[in-house]
Backbone as numpy.savetxt, mean C-alpha at the origin, in Angstrom:
# Nx Ny Nz CAx CAy CAz Cx Cy Cz
-3.32 -3.09 20.50 -2.95 -2.86 19.12 -1.44 -3.08 19.00
-1.03 -3.94 18.07 0.38 -4.22 17.90 0.95 -3.52 16.67
2.25 -3.63 16.54 2.92 -3.08 15.37 2.99 -4.14 14.29
2.74 -3.72 13.06 2.87 -4.59 11.90 3.95 -4.03 10.99
4.55 -4.91 10.22 5.47 -4.50 9.17 4.71 -4.58 7.86
4.72 -3.48 7.12 4.15 -3.44 5.79 5.33 -3.54 4.81
5.29 -4.51 3.92 6.32 -4.66 2.90 5.73 -4.25 1.56
6.39 -3.29 0.89 5.95 -2.79 -0.40 6.95 -3.23 -1.46
6.45 -3.84 -2.55 7.36 -4.29 -3.60 6.79 -4.01 -4.98
7.69 -3.99 -5.96 7.31 -3.89 -7.36 7.18 -2.50 -7.92
7.47 -1.47 -7.14 7.32 -0.10 -7.63 8.53 0.27 -8.50
8.29 0.64 -9.76 9.42 1.02 -10.61 10.11 2.28 -10.08
11.38 2.38 -10.30 12.18 3.54 -9.89 12.20 3.75 -8.38
11.82 2.74 -7.62 11.84 2.83 -6.17 12.17 1.44 -5.61
13.07 1.39 -4.68 13.44 0.10 -4.09 12.29 -0.45 -3.25
12.24 -1.77 -3.11 11.29 -2.38 -2.20 11.57 -1.83 -0.80
10.52 -1.64 -0.01 10.73 -1.04 1.30 9.77 -1.63 2.31
10.02 -1.30 3.56 9.18 -1.72 4.68 8.80 -0.49 5.49
7.65 -0.58 6.14 7.17 0.48 7.02 6.54 -0.18 8.24
6.77 0.39 9.40 6.11 -0.07 10.62 4.78 0.67 10.74
3.72 -0.07 11.00 2.39 0.52 11.12 1.76 0.09 12.44
0.90 0.92 12.99 0.21 0.63 14.24 -1.18 0.04 14.02
-1.48 -0.33 12.79 -2.81 -0.85 12.48 -3.04 -2.22 13.09
-4.21 -2.40 13.65 -4.58 -3.70 14.20 -4.80 -4.70 13.06
-5.33 -4.25 11.94 -5.58 -5.10 10.78 -5.26 -4.31 9.52
-4.38 -4.82 8.66 -4.04 -4.07 7.44 -5.22 -4.03 6.47
-5.35 -2.93 5.77 -6.39 -2.80 4.76 -6.04 -3.58 3.50
-6.96 -3.60 2.57 -6.74 -4.30 1.31 -5.91 -3.50 0.32
-5.94 -2.17 0.47 -5.17 -1.30 -0.42 -4.44 -0.24 0.40
-3.35 0.25 -0.17 -2.59 1.33 0.46 -2.26 2.35 -0.62
-2.51 3.61 -0.32 -2.11 4.72 -1.17 -1.06 5.50 -0.40
0.06 5.80 -1.04 1.11 6.52 -0.31 1.83 7.50 -1.23
2.36 8.54 -0.62 3.19 9.49 -1.36 4.59 8.92 -1.43
5.14 8.91 -2.62 6.49 8.38 -2.80 7.49 9.36 -2.19
8.41 8.85 -1.34 9.42 9.73 -0.73 10.21 10.50 -1.78
10.26 11.82 -1.65 10.98 12.67 -2.59 10.32 12.77 -3.94
9.08 12.31 -4.05 8.41 12.25 -5.34 7.54 13.45 -5.66
7.62 14.50 -4.89 6.86 15.71 -5.14 5.38 15.44 -5.32
4.84 14.65 -4.44 3.41 14.40 -4.45 2.97 13.23 -5.30
3.88 12.51 -5.94 3.49 11.34 -6.72 2.96 10.29 -5.77
1.82 9.73 -6.07 1.19 8.73 -5.21 1.34 7.35 -5.83
1.73 6.39 -5.01 1.81 4.99 -5.42 0.63 4.26 -4.83
0.07 3.33 -5.58 -1.02 2.52 -5.09 -0.61 1.06 -5.03
-0.92 0.42 -3.92 -0.54 -0.98 -3.68 -1.77 -1.78 -3.29
-1.75 -3.07 -3.64 -2.81 -4.01 -3.27 -2.19 -5.06 -2.36
-2.91 -5.40 -1.30 -2.40 -6.41 -0.37 -2.39 -7.78 -1.04
-1.23 -8.45 -0.93 -1.10 -9.80 -1.47 -1.25 -10.87 -0.40
-0.73 -10.58 0.80 -0.81 -11.57 1.87 -0.62 -10.90 3.23
-1.06 -11.64 4.25 -0.86 -11.21 5.63 -0.39 -12.42 6.42
0.71 -12.24 7.14 1.21 -13.28 8.04 0.92 -12.78 9.45
-0.18 -13.27 10.04 -0.59 -12.79 11.37 0.38 -13.19 12.46
1.05 -14.33 12.31 2.01 -14.76 13.32 3.23 -13.84 13.35
3.74 -13.49 12.17 4.92 -12.62 12.08 4.54 -11.14 12.03
3.22 -10.85 11.95 2.72 -9.47 11.89 3.28 -8.72 10.68
3.24 -9.39 9.50 3.74 -8.80 8.26 2.62 -8.80 7.23
2.42 -7.67 6.59 1.48 -7.55 5.48 2.29 -7.19 4.24
2.08 -7.95 3.15 2.82 -7.73 1.91 1.90 -7.12 0.86
2.40 -6.06 0.23 1.65 -5.33 -0.78 2.45 -5.25 -2.06
1.76 -5.34 -3.21 2.43 -5.18 -4.49 1.95 -3.91 -5.17
2.85 -3.29 -5.88 2.59 -2.03 -6.57 1.61 -2.23 -7.72
0.73 -1.25 -7.92 -0.23 -1.30 -9.02 -0.08 -0.10 -9.94
0.02 1.11 -9.37 -0.03 2.30 -10.21 0.62 3.49 -9.51
1.16 4.41 -10.32 1.71 5.67 -9.81 1.25 6.81 -10.70
0.81 7.87 -10.11 0.45 9.11 -10.81 -0.28 9.97 -9.78
-1.15 10.84 -10.21 -1.87 11.66 -9.24 -2.97 10.82 -8.58
-3.39 11.19 -7.37 -4.35 10.38 -6.61 -5.65 10.09 -7.34
-6.12 10.99 -8.18 -7.39 10.76 -8.87 -7.31 9.62 -9.87
-6.11 9.30 -10.35 -5.94 8.18 -11.28 -5.48 6.91 -10.58
-4.72 7.05 -9.50 -4.19 5.88 -8.79 -5.29 5.11 -8.08
-6.14 5.80 -7.34 -7.17 5.13 -6.56 -8.07 4.23 -7.41
-8.60 4.69 -8.55 -9.43 3.79 -9.35 -8.66 2.57 -9.86
-7.40 2.74 -10.25 -6.60 1.60 -10.73 -6.38 0.58 -9.63
-6.08 1.05 -8.43 -5.84 0.15 -7.30 -7.13 -0.57 -6.92
-8.22 0.15 -6.85 -9.49 -0.46 -6.47 -9.96 -1.48 -7.50
-9.74 -1.19 -8.78 -10.11 -2.14 -9.83 -9.29 -3.41 -9.70
-7.99 -3.29 -9.46 -7.12 -4.44 -9.31 -7.49 -5.27 -8.09
-7.85 -4.59 -7.00 -8.18 -5.31 -5.76 -9.58 -5.91 -5.79
-10.39 -5.47 -6.73 -11.76 -5.96 -6.80 -12.69 -5.25 -5.83
-12.24 -4.15 -5.27 -13.04 -3.39 -4.28 -13.71 -2.22 -4.96
-14.85 -1.82 -4.44 -15.53 -0.64 -4.97 -15.27 0.59 -4.13
-14.57 0.43 -2.99 -14.21 1.57 -2.15 -12.94 1.23 -1.39
-12.26 2.26 -0.89 -11.02 2.04 -0.16 -11.34 1.44 1.19
-10.73 0.28 1.49 -10.96 -0.39 2.75 -9.99 0.12 3.81
-8.74 0.38 3.44 -7.74 0.87 4.38 -6.75 1.76 3.67
-6.19 2.71 4.36 -5.22 3.62 3.75 -4.17 3.97 4.78
-2.91 3.89 4.37 -1.79 4.23 5.24 -0.97 5.28 4.53
-0.63 6.37 5.19 0.25 7.38 4.61 1.67 7.15 5.07
2.59 7.26 4.14 4.00 7.08 4.48 4.62 8.43 4.64
């Protein structure tokens, strides 16, 4: 299992960021708690994966409480269930 870089972009009021992950294969969606956000959850959808560089790029979809973020992210990704989840 190698290390991957997850790149998150497009989140309002938050700079684009990167995270190192130990996942062998990145999921299609990521739900994460925004740093310093008092439990605010951001939802991201995977846009691309560069297997050679071990980078997965995700774009922001929604922020609010988890019960509202997950359906918005899944609808955008076209998935009916969460395929992968990474906590930051």
